[in-house]
mmCIF file of C-alpha atoms and ligand atoms in Angstrom:
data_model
loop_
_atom_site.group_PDB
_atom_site.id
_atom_site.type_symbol
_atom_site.label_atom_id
_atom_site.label_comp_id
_atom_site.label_asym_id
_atom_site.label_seq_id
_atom_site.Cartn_x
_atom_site.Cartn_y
_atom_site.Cartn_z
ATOM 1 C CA UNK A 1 98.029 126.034 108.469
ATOM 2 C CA UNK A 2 96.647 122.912 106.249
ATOM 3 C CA UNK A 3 94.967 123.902 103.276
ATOM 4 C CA UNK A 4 91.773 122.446 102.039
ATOM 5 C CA UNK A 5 90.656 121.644 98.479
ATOM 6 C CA UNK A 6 87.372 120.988 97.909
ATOM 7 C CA UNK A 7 85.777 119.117 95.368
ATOM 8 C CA UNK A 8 82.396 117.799 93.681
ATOM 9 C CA UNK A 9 84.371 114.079 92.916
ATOM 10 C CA UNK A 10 87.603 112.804 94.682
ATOM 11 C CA UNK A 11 89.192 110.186 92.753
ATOM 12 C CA UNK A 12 91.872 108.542 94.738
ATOM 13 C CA UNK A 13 93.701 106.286 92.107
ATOM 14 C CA UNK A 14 95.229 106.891 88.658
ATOM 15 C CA UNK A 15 95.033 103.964 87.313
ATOM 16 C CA UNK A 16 92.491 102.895 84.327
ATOM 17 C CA UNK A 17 89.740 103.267 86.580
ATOM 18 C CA UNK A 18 90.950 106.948 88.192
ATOM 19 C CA UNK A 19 91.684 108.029 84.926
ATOM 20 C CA UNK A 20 88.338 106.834 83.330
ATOM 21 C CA UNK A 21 86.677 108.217 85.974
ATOM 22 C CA UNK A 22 88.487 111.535 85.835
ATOM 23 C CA UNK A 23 87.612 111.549 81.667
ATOM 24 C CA UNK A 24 83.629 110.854 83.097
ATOM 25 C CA UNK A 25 83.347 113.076 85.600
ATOM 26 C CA UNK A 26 85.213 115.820 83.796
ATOM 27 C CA UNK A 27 82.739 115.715 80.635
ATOM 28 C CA UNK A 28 79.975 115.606 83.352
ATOM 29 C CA UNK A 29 81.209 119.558 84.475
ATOM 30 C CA UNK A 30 81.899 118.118 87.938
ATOM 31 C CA UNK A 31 85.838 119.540 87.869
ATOM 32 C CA UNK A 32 87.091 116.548 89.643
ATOM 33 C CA UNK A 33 90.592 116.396 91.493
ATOM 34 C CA UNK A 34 91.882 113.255 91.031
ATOM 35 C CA UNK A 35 95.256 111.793 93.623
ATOM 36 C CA UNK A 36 97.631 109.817 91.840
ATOM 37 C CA UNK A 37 99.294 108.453 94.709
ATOM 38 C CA UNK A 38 102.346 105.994 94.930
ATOM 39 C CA UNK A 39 102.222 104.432 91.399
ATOM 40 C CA UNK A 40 101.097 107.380 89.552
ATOM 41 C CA UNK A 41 99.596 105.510 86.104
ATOM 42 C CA UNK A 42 98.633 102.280 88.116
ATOM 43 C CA UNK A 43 100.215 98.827 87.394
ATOM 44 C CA UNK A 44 100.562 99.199 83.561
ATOM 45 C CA UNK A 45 103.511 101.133 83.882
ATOM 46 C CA UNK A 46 105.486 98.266 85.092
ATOM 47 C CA UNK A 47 104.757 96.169 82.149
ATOM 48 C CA UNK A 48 105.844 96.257 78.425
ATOM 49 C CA UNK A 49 103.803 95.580 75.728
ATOM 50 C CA UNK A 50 100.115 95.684 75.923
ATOM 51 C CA UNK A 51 98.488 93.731 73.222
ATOM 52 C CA UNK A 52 94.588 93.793 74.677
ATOM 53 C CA UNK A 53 93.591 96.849 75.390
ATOM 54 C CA UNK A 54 91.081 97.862 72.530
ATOM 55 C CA UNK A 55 91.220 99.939 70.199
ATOM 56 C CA UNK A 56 95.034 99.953 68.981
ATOM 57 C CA UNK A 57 95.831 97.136 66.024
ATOM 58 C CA UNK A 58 99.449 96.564 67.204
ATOM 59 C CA UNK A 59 100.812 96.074 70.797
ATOM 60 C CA UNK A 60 101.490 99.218 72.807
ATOM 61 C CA UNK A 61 103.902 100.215 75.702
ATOM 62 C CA UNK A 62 102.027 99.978 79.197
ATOM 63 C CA UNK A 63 103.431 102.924 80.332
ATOM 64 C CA UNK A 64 102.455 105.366 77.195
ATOM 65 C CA UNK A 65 99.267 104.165 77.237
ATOM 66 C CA UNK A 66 99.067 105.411 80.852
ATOM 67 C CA UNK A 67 100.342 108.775 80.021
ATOM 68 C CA UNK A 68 97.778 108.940 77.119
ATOM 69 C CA UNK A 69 94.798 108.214 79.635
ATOM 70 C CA UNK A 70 96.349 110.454 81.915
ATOM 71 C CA UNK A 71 96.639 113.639 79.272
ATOM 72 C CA UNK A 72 92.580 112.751 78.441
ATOM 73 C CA UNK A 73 91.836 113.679 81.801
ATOM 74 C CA UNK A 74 93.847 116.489 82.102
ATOM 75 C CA UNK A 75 92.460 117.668 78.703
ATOM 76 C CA UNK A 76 88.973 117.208 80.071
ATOM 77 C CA UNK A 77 89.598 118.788 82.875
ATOM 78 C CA UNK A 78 90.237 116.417 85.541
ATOM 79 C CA UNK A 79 92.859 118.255 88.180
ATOM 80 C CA UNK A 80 95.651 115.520 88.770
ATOM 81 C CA UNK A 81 97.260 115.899 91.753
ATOM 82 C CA UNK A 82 100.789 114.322 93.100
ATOM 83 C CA UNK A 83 100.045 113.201 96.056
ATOM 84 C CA UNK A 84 99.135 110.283 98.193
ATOM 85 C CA UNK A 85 96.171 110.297 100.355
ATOM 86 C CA UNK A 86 96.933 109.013 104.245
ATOM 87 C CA UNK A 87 93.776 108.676 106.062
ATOM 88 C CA UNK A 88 89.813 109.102 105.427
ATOM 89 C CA UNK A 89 86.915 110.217 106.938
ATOM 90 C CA UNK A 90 83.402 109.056 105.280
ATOM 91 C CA UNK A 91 81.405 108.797 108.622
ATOM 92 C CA UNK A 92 80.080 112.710 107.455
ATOM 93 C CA UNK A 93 79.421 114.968 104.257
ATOM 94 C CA UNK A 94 81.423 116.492 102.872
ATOM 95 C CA UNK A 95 84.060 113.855 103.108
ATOM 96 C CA UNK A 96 87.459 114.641 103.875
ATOM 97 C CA UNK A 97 90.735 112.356 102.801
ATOM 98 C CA UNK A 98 94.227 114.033 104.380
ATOM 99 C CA UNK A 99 97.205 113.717 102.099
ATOM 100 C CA UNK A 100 100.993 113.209 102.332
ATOM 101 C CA UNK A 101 101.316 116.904 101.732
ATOM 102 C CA UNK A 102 99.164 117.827 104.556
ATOM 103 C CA UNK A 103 96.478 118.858 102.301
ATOM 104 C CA UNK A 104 93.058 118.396 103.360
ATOM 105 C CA UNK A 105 90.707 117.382 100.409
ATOM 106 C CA UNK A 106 86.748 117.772 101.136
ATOM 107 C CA UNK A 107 84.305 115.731 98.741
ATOM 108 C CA UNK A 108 80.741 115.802 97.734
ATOM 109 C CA UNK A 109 81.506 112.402 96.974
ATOM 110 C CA UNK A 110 84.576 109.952 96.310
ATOM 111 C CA UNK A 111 85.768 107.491 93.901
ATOM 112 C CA UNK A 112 88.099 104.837 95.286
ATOM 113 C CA UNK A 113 90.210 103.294 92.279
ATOM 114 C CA UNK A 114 93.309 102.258 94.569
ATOM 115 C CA UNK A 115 93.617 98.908 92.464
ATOM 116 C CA UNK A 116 95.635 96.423 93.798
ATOM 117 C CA UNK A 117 99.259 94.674 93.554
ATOM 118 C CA UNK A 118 100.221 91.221 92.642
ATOM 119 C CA UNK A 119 102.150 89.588 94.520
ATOM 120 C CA UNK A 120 105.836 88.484 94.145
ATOM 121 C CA UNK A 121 108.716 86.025 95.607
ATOM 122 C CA UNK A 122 110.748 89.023 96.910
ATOM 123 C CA UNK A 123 113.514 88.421 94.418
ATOM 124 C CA UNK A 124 116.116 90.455 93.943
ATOM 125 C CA UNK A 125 115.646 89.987 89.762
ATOM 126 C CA UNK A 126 112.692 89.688 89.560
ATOM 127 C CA UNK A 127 111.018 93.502 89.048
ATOM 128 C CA UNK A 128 113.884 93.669 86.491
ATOM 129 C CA UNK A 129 112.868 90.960 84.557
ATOM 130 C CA UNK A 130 108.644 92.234 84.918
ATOM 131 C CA UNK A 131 107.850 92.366 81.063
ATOM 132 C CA UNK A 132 111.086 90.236 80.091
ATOM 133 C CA UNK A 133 109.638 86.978 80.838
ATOM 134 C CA UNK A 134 108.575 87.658 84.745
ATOM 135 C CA UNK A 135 104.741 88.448 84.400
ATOM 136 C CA UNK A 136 101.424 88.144 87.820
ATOM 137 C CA UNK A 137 98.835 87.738 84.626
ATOM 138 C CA UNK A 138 98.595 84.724 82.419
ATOM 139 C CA UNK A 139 95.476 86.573 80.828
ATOM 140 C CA UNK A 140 97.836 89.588 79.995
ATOM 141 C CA UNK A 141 100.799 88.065 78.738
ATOM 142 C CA UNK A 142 99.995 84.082 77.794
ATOM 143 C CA UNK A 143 99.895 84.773 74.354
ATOM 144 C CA UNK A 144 103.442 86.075 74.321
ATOM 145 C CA UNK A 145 104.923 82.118 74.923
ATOM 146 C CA UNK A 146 103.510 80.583 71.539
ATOM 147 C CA UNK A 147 105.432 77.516 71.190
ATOM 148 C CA UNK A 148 107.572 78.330 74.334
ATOM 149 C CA UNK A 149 108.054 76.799 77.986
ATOM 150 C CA UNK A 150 107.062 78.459 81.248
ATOM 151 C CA UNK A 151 106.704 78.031 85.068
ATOM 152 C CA UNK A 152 103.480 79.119 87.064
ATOM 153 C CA UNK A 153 104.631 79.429 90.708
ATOM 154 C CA UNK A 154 101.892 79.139 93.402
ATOM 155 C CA UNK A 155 99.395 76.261 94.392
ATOM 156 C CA UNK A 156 95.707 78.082 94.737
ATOM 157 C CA UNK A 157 92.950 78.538 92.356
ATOM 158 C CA UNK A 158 94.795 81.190 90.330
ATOM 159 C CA UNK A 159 98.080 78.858 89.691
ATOM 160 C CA UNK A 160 95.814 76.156 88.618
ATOM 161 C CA UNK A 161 94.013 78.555 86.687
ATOM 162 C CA UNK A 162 97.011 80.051 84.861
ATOM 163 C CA UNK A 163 98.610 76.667 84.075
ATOM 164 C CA UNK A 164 95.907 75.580 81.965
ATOM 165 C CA UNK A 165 95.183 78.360 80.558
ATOM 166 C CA UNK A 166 98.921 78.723 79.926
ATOM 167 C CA UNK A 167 98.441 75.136 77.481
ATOM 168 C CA UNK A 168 96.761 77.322 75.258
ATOM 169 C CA UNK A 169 100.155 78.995 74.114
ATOM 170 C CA UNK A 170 102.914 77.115 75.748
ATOM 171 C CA UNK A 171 104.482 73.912 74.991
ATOM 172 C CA UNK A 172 105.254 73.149 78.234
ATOM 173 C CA UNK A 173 103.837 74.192 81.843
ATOM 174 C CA UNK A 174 105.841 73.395 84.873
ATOM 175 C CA UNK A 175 103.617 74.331 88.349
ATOM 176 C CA UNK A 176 106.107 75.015 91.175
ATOM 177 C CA UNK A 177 104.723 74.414 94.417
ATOM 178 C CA UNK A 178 106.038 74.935 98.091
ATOM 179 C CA UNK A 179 103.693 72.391 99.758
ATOM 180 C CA UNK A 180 103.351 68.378 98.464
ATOM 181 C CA UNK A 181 99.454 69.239 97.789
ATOM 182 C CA UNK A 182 97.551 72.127 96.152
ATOM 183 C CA UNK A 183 94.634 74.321 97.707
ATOM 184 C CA UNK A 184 93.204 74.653 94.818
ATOM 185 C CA UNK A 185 89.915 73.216 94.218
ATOM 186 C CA UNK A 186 89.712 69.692 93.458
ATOM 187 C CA UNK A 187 87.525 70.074 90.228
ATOM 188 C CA UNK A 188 90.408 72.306 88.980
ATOM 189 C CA UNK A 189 92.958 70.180 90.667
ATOM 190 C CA UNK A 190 91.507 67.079 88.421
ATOM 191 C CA UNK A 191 91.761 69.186 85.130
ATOM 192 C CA UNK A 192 95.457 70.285 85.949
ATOM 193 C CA UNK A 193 96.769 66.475 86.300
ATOM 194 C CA UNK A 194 95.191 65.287 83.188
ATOM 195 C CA UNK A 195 96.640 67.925 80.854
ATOM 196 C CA UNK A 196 99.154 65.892 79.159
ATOM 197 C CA UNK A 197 101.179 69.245 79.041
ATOM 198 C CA UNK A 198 101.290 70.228 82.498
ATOM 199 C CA UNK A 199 104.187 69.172 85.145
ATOM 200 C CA UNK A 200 103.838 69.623 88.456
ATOM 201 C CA UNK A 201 107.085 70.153 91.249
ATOM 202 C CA UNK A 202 106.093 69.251 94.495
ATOM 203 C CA UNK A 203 108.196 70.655 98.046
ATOM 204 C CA UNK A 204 110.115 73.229 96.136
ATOM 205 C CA UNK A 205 110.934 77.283 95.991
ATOM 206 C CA UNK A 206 112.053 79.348 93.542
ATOM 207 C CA UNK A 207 115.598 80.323 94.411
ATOM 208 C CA UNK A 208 116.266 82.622 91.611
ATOM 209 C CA UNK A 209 115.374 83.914 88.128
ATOM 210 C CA UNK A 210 117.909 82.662 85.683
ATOM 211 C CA UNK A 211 118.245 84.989 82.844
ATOM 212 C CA UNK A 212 120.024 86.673 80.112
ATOM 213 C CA UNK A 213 120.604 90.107 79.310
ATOM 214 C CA UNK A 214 121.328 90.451 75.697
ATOM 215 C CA UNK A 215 117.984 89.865 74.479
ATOM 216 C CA UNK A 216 117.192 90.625 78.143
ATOM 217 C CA UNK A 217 114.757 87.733 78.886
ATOM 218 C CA UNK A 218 114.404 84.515 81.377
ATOM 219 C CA UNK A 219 116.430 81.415 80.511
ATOM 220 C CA UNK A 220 115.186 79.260 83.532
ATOM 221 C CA UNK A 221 114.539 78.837 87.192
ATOM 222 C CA UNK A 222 116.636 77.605 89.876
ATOM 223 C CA UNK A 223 114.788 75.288 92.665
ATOM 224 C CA UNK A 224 115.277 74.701 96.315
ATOM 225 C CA UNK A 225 113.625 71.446 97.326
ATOM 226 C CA UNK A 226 112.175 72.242 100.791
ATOM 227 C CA UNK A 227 112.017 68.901 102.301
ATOM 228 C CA UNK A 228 115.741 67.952 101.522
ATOM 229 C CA UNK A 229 117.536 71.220 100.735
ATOM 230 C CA UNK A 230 118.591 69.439 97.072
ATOM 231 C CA UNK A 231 119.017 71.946 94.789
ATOM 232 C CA UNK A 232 117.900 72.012 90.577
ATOM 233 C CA UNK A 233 117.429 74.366 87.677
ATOM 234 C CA UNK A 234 115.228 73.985 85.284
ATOM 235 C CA UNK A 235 114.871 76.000 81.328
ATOM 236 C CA UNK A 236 112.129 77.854 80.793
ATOM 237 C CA UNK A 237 111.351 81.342 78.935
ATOM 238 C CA UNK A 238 109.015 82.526 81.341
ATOM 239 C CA UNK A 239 107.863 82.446 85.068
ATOM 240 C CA UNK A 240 103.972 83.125 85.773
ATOM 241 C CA UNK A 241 104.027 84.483 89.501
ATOM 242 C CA UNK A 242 100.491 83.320 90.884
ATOM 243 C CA UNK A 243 100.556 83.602 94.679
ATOM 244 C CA UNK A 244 97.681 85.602 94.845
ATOM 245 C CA UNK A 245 97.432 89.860 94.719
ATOM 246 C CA UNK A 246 96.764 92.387 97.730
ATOM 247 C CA UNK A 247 94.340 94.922 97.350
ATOM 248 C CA UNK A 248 95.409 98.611 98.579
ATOM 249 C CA UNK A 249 92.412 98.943 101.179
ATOM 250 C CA UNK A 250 94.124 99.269 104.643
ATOM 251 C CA UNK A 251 93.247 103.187 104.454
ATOM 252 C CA UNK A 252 89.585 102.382 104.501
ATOM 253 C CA UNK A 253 89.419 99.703 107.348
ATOM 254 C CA UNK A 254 86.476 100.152 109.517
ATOM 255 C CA UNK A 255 85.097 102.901 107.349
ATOM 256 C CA UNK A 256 84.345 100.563 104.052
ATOM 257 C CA UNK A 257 82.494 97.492 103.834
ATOM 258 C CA UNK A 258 85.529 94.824 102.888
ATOM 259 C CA UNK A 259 85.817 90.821 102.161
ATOM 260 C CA UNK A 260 88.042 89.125 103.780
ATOM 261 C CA UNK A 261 91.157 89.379 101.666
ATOM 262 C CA UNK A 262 90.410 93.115 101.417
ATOM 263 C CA UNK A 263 88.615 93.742 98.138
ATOM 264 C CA UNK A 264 85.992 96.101 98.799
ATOM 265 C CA UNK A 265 81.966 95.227 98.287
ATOM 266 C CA UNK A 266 79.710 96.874 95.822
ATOM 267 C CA UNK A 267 76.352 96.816 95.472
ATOM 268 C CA UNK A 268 75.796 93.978 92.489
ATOM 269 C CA UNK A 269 76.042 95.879 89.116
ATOM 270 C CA UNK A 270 77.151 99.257 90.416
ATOM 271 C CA UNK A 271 79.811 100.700 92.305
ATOM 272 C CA UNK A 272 78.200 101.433 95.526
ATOM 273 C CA UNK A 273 80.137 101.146 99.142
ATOM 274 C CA UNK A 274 77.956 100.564 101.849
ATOM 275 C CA UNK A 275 78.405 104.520 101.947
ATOM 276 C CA UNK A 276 76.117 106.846 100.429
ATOM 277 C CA UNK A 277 78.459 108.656 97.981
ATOM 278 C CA UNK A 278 81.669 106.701 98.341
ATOM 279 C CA UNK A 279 82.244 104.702 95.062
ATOM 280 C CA UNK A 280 84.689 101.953 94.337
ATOM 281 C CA UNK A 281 86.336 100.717 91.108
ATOM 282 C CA UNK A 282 88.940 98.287 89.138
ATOM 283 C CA UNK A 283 90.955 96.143 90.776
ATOM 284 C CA UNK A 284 90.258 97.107 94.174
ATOM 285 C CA UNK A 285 86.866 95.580 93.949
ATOM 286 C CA UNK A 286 87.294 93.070 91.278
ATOM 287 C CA UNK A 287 89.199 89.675 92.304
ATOM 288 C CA UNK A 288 88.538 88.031 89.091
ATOM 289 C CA UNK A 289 88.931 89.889 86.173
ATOM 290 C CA UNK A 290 91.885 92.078 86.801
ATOM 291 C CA UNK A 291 92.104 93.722 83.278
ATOM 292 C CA UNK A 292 93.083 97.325 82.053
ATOM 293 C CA UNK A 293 89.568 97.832 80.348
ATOM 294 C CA UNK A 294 87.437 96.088 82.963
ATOM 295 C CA UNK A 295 89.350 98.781 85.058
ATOM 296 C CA UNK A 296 88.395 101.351 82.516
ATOM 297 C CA UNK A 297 84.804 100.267 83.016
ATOM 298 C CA UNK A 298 84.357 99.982 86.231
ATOM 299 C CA UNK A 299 86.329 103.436 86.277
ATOM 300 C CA UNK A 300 83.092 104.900 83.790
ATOM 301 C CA UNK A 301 80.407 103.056 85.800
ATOM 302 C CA UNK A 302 81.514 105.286 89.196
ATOM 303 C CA UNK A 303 81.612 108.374 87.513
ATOM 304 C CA UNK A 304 77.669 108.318 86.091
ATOM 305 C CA UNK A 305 77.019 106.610 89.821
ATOM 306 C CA UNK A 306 78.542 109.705 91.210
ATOM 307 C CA UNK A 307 77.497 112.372 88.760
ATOM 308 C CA UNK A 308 74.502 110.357 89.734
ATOM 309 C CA UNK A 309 74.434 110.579 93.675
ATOM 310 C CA UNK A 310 75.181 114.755 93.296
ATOM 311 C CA UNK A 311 72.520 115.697 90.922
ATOM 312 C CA UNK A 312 69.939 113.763 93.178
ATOM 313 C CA UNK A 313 71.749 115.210 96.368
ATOM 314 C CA UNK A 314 71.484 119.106 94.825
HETATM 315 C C1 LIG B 401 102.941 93.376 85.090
HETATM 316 C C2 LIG B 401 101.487 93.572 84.732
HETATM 317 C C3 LIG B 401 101.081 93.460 83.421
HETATM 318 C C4 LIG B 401 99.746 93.644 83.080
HETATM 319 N N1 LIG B 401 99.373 93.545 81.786
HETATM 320 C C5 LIG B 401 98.088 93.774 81.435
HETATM 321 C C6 LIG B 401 97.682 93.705 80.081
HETATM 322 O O1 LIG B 401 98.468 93.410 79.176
HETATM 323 N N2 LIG B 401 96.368 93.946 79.798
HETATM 324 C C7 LIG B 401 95.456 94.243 80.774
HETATM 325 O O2 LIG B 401 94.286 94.478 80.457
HETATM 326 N N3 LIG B 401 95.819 94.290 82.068
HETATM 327 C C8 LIG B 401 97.101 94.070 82.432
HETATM 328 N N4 LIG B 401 97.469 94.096 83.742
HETATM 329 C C9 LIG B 401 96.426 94.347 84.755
HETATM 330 C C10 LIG B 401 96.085 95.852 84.799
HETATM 331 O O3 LIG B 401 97.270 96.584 84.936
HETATM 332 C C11 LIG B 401 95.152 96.144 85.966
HETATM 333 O O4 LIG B 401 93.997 95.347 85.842
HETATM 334 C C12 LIG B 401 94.749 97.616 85.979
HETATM 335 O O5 LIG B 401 95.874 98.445 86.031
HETATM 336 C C13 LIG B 401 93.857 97.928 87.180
HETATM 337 O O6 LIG B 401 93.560 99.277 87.138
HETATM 338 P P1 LIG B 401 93.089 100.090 88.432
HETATM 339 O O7 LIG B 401 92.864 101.473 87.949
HETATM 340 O O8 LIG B 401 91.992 99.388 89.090
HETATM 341 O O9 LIG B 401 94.298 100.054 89.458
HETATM 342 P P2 LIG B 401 95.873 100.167 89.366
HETATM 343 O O10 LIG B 401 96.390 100.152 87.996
HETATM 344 O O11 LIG B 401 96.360 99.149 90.345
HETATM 345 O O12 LIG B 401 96.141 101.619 89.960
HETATM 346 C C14 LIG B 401 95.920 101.907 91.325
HETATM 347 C C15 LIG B 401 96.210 103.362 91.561
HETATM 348 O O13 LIG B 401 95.869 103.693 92.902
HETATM 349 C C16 LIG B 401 96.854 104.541 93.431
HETATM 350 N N5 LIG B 401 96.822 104.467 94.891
HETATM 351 C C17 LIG B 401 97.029 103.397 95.703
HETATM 352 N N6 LIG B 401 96.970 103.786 96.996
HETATM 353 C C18 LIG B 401 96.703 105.122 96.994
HETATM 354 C C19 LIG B 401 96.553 106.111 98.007
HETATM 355 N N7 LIG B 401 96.653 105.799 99.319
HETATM 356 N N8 LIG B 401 96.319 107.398 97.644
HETATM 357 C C20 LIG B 401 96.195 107.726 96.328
HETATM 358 N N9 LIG B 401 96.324 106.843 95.325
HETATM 359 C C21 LIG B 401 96.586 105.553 95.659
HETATM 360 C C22 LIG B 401 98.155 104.044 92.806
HETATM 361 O O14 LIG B 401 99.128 105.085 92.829
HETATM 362 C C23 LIG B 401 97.690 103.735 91.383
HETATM 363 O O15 LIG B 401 97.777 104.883 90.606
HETATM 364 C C24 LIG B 401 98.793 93.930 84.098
HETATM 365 C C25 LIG B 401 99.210 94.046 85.431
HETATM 366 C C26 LIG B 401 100.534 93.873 85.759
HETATM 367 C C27 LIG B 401 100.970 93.995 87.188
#
């Protein structure tokens, strides 16, 4: 037979914002259970150095900073759990989420920190090469190509975005784009073509990462041109994928309030679903930002809305 865990606080994420929220709701004596699920440690364990998150004067490893957040909730008291939750039912209290294991978790209330994954071409290199010179996050890594050149890949707001703010570091910025014309707006479209250090190649693909392996790091791109089939390479020392990210919300279709493109809706300055004790937090409801310590924050902010929610609900 199943067996059911019950709980004061589900977290379903360990990420920044599952862990934060574990480290929250922990110190708040609510003896949370918190579900790592497929990425246990969130997308900062598939990166390299982390030079932004405060509070550390030199750059540190994605991945150990993950297992630090990780050992702060455990310390607390947070009970971490391997497992990957399936399906969800908030339409009654106490909530129930079913997981991979067949265990049945019941919740006073639940904080959804499922975050989100960039995007990528589908490359055979190019997870290899994530943190040697392959990065989704311009704001993340930018500062690493001082004086270097690099190729943003996409033709939206967020490519347009990254390139320019990619002239901040980089020499050179060569956008790659599919289509002969950008969807980006034309306000930022404007800005792009007058930076005297941006490039922009029209009706090509991405073929394949060039690289090199000792230093392992990107050496250049080789193009497809769509329209004629010619084929080109180009140097570089770092591609910027920016074809948009996915947020992991398909579980809670029909059952959460979601935009469009999946991110889930809050209630403005809190991290209220449209149901009463179901939280969200970090990249799952944040389409802009995208950062380990807005993450983190977010993560805080649905613990005290939770710890919240029970004490008025005792
Ligand atoms: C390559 C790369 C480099 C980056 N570098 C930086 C950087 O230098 N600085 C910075 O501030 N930010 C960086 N970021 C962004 C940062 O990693 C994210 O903003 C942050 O991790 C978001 O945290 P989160 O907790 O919201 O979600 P995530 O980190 O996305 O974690 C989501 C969690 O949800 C879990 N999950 C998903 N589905 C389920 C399910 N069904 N059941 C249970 N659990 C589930 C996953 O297992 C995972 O643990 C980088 C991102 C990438 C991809």
């Amino acid at each position: 037979m199943a067996q059911t865990k019950h709980t004061q606080i589900l977290i379903i994420g360990s990420g920044p914002a599952g862990y934060s929220a574990g480290i929250y709701a922990a110190r708040a004596m609510r003896n949370p259970v918190l579900v790592e699920g497929p990425q246990p440690g969130g997308q900062l364990t598939i990166t390299t150095e982390v030079e932004n998150y405060p509070g550390f004067e030199h750059e540190i490893q994605g991945p150990w900073l993950m297992e630090q957040m990780k050992a702060q909730a455990a310390r607390m008291g947070t009970e971490i759990i391997a497992d990957w939750i399936m399906s969800v039912d908030f339409s009654k209290r106490p909530f129930t989420a079913i997981g991979d294991s067949g265990m049945i978790y019941s919740a006073d209330s639940v904080i959804i920190a499922t975050g989100a994954q960039a995007k990528w071409l589908g490359l055979p290199e190019e997870m290899g090469l994530s943190g040697f010179g392959v990065s989704a996050c311009a704001t993340c890594d930018g500062f690493f190509y001082r004086g270097k050149e690099v190729v943003v890949v996409g033709g939206g707001n967020t490519a347009v975005e990254e390139a320019i703010f990619l002239t901040n570091f980089a020499t050179k910025v060569t956008l790659i784009h599919r289509r002969d014309e950008l969807r980006a707006e034309k306000v930022m479209q404007q800005r792009l073509f007058n930076n005297p250090k941006i490039e922009v190649i029209w009706d090509n693909a991405v073929e394949e990462i060039l690289a090199e392996s000792e230093p392992r790091g990107v050496t250049g791109v080789r193009l497809k041109n769509l329209k004629t089939g010619d084929q080109s390479q180009i140097k570089c020392d770092g591609v910027f994928v920016a074809i948009g990210h996915k947020p992991s919300t398909e579980l809670f279709k029909g059952q959460i309030s979601m935009k469009e493109n999946g991110y889930l809706i809050v209630e403005a300055g809190t991290t209220k679903t449209n149901i009463e004790g179901v939280f969200a937090a970090g990249d799952v409801t944040d389409e802009h930002y995208r950062q380990a310590v807005t993450a983190a924050g977010l993560g805080c902010m649905a613990a005290l809305d939770a710890e919240k929610f029970l004490a008025e609900h005792e």
